[in-house]
JSON list of C-alpha atoms in Angstrom, two decimals:
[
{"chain": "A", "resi": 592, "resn": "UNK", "atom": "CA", "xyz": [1.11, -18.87, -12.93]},
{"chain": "A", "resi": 593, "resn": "UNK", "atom": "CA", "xyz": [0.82, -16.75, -15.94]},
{"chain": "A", "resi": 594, "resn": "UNK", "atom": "CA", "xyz": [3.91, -14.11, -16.33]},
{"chain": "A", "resi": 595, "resn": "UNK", "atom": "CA", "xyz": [3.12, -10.60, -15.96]},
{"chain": "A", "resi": 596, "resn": "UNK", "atom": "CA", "xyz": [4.20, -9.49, -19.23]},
{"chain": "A", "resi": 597, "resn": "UNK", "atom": "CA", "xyz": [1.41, -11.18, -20.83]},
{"chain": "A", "resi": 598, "resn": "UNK", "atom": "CA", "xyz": [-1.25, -9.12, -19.06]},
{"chain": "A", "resi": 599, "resn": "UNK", "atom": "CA", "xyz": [-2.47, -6.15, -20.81]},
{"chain": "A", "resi": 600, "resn": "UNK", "atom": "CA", "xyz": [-3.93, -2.38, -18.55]},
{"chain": "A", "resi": 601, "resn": "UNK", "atom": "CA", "xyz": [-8.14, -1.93, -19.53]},
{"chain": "A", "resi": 602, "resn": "UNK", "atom": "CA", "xyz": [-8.83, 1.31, -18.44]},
{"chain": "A", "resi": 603, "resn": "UNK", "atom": "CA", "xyz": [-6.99, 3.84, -19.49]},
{"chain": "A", "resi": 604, "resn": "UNK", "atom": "CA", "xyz": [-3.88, 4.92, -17.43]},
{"chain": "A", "resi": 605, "resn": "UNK", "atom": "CA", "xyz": [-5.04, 4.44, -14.21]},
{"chain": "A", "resi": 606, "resn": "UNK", "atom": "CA", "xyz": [-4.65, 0.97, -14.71]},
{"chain": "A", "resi": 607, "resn": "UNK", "atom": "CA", "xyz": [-7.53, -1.29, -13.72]},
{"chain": "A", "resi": 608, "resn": "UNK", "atom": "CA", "xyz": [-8.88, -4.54, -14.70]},
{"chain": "A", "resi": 609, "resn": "UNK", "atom": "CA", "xyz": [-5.83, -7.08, -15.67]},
{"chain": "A", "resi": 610, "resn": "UNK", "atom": "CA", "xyz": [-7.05, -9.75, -18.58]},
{"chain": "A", "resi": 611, "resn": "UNK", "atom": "CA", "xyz": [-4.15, -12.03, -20.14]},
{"chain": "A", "resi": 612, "resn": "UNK", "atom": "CA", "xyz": [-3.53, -11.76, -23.82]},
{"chain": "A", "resi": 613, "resn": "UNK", "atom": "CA", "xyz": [-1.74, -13.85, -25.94]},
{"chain": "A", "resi": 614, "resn": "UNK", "atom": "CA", "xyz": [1.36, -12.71, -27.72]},
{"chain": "A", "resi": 615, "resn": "UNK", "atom": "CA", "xyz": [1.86, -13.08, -31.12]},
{"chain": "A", "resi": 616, "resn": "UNK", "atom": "CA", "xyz": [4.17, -15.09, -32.25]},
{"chain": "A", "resi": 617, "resn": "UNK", "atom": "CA", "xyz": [7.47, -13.40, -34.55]},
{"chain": "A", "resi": 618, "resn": "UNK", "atom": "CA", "xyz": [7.43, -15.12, -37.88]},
{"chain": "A", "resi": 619, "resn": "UNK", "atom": "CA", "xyz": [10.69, -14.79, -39.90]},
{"chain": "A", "resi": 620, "resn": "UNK", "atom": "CA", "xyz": [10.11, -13.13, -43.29]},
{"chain": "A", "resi": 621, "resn": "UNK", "atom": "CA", "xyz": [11.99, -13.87, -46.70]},
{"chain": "A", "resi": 622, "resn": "UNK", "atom": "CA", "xyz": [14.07, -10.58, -46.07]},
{"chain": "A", "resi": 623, "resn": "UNK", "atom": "CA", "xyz": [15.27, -12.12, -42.52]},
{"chain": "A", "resi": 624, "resn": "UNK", "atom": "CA", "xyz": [13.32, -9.96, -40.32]},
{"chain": "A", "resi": 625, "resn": "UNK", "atom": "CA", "xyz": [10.49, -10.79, -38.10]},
{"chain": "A", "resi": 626, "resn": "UNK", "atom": "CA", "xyz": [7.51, -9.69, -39.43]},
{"chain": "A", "resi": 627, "resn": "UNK", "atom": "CA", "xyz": [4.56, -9.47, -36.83]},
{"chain": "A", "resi": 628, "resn": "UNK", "atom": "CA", "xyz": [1.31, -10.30, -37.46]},
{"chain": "A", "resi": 629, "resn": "UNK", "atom": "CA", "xyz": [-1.10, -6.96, -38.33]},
{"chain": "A", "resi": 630, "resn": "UNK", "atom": "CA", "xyz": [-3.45, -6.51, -35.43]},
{"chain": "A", "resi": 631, "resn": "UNK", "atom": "CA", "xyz": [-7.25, -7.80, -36.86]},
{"chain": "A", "resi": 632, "resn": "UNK", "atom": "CA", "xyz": [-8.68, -4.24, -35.08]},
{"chain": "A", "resi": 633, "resn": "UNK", "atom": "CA", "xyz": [-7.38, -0.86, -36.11]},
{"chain": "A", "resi": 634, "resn": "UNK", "atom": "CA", "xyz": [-7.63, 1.91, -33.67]},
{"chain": "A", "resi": 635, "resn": "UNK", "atom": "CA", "xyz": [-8.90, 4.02, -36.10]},
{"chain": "A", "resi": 636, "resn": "UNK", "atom": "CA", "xyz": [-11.79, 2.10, -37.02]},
{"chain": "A", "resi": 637, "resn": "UNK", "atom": "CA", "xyz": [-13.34, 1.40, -33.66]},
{"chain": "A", "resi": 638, "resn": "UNK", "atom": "CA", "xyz": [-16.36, 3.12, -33.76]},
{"chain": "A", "resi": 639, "resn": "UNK", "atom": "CA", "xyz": [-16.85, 4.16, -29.95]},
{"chain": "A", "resi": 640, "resn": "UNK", "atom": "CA", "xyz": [-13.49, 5.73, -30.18]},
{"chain": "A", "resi": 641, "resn": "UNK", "atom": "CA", "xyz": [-14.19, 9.67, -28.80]},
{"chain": "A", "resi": 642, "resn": "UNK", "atom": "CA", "xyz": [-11.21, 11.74, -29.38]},
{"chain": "A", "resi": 643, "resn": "UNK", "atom": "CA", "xyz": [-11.42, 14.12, -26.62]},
{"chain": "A", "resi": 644, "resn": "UNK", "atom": "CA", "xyz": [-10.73, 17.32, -27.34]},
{"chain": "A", "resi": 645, "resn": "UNK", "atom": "CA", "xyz": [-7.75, 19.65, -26.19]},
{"chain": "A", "resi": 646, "resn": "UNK", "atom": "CA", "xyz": [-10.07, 21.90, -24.35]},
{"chain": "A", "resi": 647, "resn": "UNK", "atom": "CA", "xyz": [-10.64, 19.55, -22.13]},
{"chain": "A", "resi": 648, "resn": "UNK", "atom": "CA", "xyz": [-7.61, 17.60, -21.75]},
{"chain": "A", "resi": 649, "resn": "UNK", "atom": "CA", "xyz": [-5.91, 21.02, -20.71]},
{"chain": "A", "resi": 650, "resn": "UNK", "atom": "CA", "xyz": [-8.86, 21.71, -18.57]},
{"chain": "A", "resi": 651, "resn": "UNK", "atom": "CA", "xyz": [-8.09, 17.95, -16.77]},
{"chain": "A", "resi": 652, "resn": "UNK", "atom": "CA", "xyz": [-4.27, 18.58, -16.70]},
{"chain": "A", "resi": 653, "resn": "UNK", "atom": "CA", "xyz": [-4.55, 22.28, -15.37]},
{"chain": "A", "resi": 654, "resn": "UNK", "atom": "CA", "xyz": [-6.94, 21.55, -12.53]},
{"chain": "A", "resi": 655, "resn": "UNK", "atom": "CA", "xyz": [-4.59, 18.32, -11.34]},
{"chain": "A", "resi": 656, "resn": "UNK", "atom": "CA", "xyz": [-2.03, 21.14, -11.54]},
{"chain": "A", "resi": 657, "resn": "UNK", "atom": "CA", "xyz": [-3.85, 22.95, -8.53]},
{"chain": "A", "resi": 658, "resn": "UNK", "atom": "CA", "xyz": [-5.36, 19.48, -6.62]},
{"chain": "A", "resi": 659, "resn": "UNK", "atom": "CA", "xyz": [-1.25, 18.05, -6.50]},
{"chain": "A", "resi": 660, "resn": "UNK", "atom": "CA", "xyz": [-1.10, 20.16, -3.56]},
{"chain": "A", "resi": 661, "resn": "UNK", "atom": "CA", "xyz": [-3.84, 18.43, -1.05]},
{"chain": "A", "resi": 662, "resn": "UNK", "atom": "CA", "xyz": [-3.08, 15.75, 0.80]},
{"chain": "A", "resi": 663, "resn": "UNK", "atom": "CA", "xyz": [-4.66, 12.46, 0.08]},
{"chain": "A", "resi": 664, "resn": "UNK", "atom": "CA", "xyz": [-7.33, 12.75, 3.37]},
{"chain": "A", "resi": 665, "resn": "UNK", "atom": "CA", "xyz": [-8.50, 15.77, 1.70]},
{"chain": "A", "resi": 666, "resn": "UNK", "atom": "CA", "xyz": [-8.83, 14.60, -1.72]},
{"chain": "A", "resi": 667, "resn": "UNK", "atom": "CA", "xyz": [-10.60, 11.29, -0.45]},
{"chain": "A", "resi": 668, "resn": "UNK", "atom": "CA", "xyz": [-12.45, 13.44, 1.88]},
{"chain": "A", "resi": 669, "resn": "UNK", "atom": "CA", "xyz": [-13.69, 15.23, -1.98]},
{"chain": "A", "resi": 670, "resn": "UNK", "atom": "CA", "xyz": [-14.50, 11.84, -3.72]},
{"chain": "A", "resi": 671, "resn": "UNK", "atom": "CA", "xyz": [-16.43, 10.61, -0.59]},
{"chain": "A", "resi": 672, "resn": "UNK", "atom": "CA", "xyz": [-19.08, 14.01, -0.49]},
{"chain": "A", "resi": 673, "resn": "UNK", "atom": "CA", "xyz": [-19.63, 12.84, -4.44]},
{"chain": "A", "resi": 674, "resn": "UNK", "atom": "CA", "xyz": [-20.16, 9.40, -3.93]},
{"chain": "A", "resi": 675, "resn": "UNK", "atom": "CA", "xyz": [-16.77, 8.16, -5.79]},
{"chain": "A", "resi": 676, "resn": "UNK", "atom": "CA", "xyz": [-14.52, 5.79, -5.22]},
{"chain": "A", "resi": 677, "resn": "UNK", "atom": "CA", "xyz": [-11.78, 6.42, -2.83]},
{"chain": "A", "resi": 678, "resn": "UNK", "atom": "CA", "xyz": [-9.22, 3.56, -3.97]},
{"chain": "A", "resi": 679, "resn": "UNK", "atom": "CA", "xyz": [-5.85, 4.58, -5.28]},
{"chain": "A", "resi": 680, "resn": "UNK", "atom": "CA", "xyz": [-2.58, 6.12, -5.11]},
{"chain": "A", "resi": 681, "resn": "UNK", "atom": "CA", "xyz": [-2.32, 10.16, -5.33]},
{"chain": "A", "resi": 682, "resn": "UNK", "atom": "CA", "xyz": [-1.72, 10.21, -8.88]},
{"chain": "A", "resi": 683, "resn": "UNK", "atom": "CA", "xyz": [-5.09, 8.50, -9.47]},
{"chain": "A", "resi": 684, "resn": "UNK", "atom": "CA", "xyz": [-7.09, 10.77, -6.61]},
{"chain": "A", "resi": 685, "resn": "UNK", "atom": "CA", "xyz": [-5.38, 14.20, -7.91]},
{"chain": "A", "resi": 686, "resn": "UNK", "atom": "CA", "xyz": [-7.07, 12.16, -11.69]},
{"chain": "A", "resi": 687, "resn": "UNK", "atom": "CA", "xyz": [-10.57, 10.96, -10.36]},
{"chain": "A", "resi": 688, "resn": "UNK", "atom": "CA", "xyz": [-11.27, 14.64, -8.37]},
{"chain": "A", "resi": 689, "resn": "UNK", "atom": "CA", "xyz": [-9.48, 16.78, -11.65]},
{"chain": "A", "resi": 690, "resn": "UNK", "atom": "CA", "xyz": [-12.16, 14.63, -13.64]},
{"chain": "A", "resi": 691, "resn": "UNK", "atom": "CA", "xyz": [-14.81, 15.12, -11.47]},
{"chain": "A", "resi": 692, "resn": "UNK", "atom": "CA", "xyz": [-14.91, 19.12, -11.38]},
{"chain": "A", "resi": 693, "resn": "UNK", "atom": "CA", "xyz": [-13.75, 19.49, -14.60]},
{"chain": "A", "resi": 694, "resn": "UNK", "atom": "CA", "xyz": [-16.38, 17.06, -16.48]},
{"chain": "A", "resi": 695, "resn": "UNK", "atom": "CA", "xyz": [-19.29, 16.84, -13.71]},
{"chain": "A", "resi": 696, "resn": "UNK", "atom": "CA", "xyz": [-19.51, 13.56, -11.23]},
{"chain": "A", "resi": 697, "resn": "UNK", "atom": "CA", "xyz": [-20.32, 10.01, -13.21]},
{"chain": "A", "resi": 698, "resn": "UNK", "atom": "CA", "xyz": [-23.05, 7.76, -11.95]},
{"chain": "A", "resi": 699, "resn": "UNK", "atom": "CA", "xyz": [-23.25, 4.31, -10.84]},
{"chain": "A", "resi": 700, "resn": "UNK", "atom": "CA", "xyz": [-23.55, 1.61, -13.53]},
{"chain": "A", "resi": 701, "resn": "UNK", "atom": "CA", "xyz": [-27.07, 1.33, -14.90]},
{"chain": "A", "resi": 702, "resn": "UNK", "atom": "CA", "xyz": [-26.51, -2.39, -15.74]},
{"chain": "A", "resi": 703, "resn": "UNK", "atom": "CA", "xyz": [-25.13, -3.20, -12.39]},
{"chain": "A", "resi": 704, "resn": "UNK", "atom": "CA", "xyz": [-26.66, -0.38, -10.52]},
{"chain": "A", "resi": 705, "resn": "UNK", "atom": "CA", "xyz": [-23.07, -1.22, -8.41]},
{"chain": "A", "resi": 706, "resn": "UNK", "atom": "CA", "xyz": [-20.58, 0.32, -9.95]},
{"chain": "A", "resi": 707, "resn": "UNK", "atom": "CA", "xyz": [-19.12, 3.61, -9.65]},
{"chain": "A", "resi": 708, "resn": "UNK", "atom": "CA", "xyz": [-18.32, 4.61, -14.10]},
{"chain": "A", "resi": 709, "resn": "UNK", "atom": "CA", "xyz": [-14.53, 4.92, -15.34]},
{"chain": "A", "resi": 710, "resn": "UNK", "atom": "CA", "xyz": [-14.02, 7.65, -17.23]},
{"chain": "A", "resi": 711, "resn": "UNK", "atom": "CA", "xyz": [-11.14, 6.76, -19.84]},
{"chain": "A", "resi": 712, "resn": "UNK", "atom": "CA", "xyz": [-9.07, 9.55, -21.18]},
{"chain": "A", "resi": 713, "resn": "UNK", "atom": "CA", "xyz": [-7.89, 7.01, -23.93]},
{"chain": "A", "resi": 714, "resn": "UNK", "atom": "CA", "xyz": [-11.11, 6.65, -25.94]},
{"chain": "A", "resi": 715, "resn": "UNK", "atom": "CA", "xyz": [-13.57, 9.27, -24.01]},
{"chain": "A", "resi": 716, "resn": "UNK", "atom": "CA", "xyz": [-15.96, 6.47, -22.65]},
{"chain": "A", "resi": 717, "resn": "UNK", "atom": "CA", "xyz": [-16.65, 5.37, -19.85]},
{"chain": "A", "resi": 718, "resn": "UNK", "atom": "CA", "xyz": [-16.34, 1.38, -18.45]},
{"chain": "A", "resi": 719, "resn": "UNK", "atom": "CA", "xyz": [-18.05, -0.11, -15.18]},
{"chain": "A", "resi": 720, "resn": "UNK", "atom": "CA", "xyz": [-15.55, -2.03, -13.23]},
{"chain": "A", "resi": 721, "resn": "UNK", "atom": "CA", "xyz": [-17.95, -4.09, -11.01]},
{"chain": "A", "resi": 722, "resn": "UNK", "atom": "CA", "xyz": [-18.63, -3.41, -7.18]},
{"chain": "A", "resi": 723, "resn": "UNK", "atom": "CA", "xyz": [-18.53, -5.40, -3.90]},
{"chain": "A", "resi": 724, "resn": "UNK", "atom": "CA", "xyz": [-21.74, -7.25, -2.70]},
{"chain": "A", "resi": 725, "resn": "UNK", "atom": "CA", "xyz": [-20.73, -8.02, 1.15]},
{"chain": "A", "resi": 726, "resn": "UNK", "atom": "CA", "xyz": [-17.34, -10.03, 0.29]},
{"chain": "A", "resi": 727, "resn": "UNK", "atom": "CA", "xyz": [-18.59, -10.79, -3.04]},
{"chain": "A", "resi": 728, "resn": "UNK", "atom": "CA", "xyz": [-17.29, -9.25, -6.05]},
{"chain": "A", "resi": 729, "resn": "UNK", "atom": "CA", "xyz": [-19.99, -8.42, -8.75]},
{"chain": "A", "resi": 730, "resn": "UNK", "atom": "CA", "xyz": [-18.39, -8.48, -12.56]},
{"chain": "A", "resi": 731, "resn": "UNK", "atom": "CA", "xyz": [-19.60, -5.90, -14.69]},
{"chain": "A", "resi": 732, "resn": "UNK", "atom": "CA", "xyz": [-17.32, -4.93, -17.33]},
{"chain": "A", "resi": 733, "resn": "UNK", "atom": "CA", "xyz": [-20.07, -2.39, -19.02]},
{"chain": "A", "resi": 734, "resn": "UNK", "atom": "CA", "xyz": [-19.11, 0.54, -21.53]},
{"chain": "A", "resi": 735, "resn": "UNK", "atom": "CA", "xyz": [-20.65, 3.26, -22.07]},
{"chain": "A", "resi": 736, "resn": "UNK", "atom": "CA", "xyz": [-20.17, 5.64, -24.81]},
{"chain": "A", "resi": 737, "resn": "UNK", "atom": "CA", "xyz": [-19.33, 9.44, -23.44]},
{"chain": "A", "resi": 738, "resn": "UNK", "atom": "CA", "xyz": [-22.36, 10.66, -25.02]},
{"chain": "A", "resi": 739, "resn": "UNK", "atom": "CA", "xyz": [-24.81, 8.16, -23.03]},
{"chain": "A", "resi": 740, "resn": "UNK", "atom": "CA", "xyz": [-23.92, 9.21, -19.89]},
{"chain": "A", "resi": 741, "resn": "UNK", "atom": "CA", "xyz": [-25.18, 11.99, -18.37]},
{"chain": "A", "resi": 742, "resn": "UNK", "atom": "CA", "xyz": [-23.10, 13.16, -14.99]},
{"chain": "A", "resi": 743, "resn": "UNK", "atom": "CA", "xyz": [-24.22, 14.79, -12.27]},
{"chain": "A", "resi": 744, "resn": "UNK", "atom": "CA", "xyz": [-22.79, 18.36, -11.10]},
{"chain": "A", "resi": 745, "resn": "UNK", "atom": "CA", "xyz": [-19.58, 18.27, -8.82]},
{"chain": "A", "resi": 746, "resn": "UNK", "atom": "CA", "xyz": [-20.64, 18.85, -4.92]},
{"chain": "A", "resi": 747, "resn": "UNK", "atom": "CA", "xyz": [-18.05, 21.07, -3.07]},
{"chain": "A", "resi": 748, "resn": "UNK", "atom": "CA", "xyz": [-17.12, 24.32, -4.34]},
{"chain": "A", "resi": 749, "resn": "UNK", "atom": "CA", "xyz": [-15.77, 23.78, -8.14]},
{"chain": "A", "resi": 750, "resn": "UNK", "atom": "CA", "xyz": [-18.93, 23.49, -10.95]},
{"chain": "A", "resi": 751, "resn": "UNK", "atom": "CA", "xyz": [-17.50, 21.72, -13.86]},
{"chain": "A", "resi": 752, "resn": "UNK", "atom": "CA", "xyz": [-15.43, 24.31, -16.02]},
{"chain": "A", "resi": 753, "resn": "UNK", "atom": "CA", "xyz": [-15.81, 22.69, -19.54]},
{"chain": "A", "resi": 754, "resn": "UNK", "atom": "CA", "xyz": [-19.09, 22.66, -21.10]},
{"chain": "A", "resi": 755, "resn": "UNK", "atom": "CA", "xyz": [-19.88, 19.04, -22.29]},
{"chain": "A", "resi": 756, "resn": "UNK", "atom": "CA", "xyz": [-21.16, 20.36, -25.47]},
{"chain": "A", "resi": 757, "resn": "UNK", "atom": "CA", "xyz": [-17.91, 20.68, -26.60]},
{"chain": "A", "resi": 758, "resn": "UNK", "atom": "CA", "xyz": [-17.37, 16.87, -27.34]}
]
């Protein structure tokens, strides 16, 4: 069995998809300390990197302000009438319905055409996790940058209250 500590999150803060990683090992430098190896990918560089603006992260944050409120039935009750996925704890529904009126409803996967689209507050893309084929469980693992995806207006009250022309 592989310790937990060596898995790392993909997906953003909700968690999601668990891959094992390999830790680097500490070397001991000439001064004594341990000097870890430099990561070969800088943040900074990646190129689908989206830094999402504060507009919208206040926008995200304020309306899971008002949804903390509803009980889970209700907010699963919300995800169902826009096609969504209703898996997760209430952190993650008060996140997936805050998302959903605030930046529009995400499609299914065009790759898989499974897969309900991640939205990842970490980078501002979005990933496809995969779907369920009877009891068979259909890999994806698709990105898509936040510009190629085109969502679909929030059913049930709220229209989406940041413009997407702000990104």
């Amino acid at each position: 069995t592989v310790p937990l500590s060596t898995y790392a999150s993909f997906g953003g803060a909700a968690g999601g998809k668990k891959t094992p990683v390999k830790k680097a090992a500490a070397k001991k430098t000439a001064d004594g300390g341990s000097g870890k190896k430099a990561e070969t990918k800088d943040e900074e560089d990646d190129p689908t990197k989206v830094e999402v603006p504060a507009a919208i992260l206040a926008a995200l944050v304020s309306k899971e302000g008002e949804l903390v409120s509803k009980k889970n039935d209700e907010l699963k009750a919300m995800l169902k009438s826009n096609d969504q996925s209703m898996s997760g704890n209430k952190a993650r529904l008060v996140q997936k319905v805050a998302e959903c009126i605030v930046l529009g409803v995400p499609p299914r996967c065009e790759a898989c055409s499974g897969g309900k689209l991640h939205y990842s507050r970490e980078n501002g893309n979005y990933w496809c996790p995969g779907y369920f084929d009877d009891d068979e469980k259909i890999e994806c693992g698709k990105t898509y940058l936040f510009d190629a995806v085109k969502r679909n207006p929030w059913v049930g009250g709220d229209a989406p209250t940041v413009p997407l022309s702000t990104y």
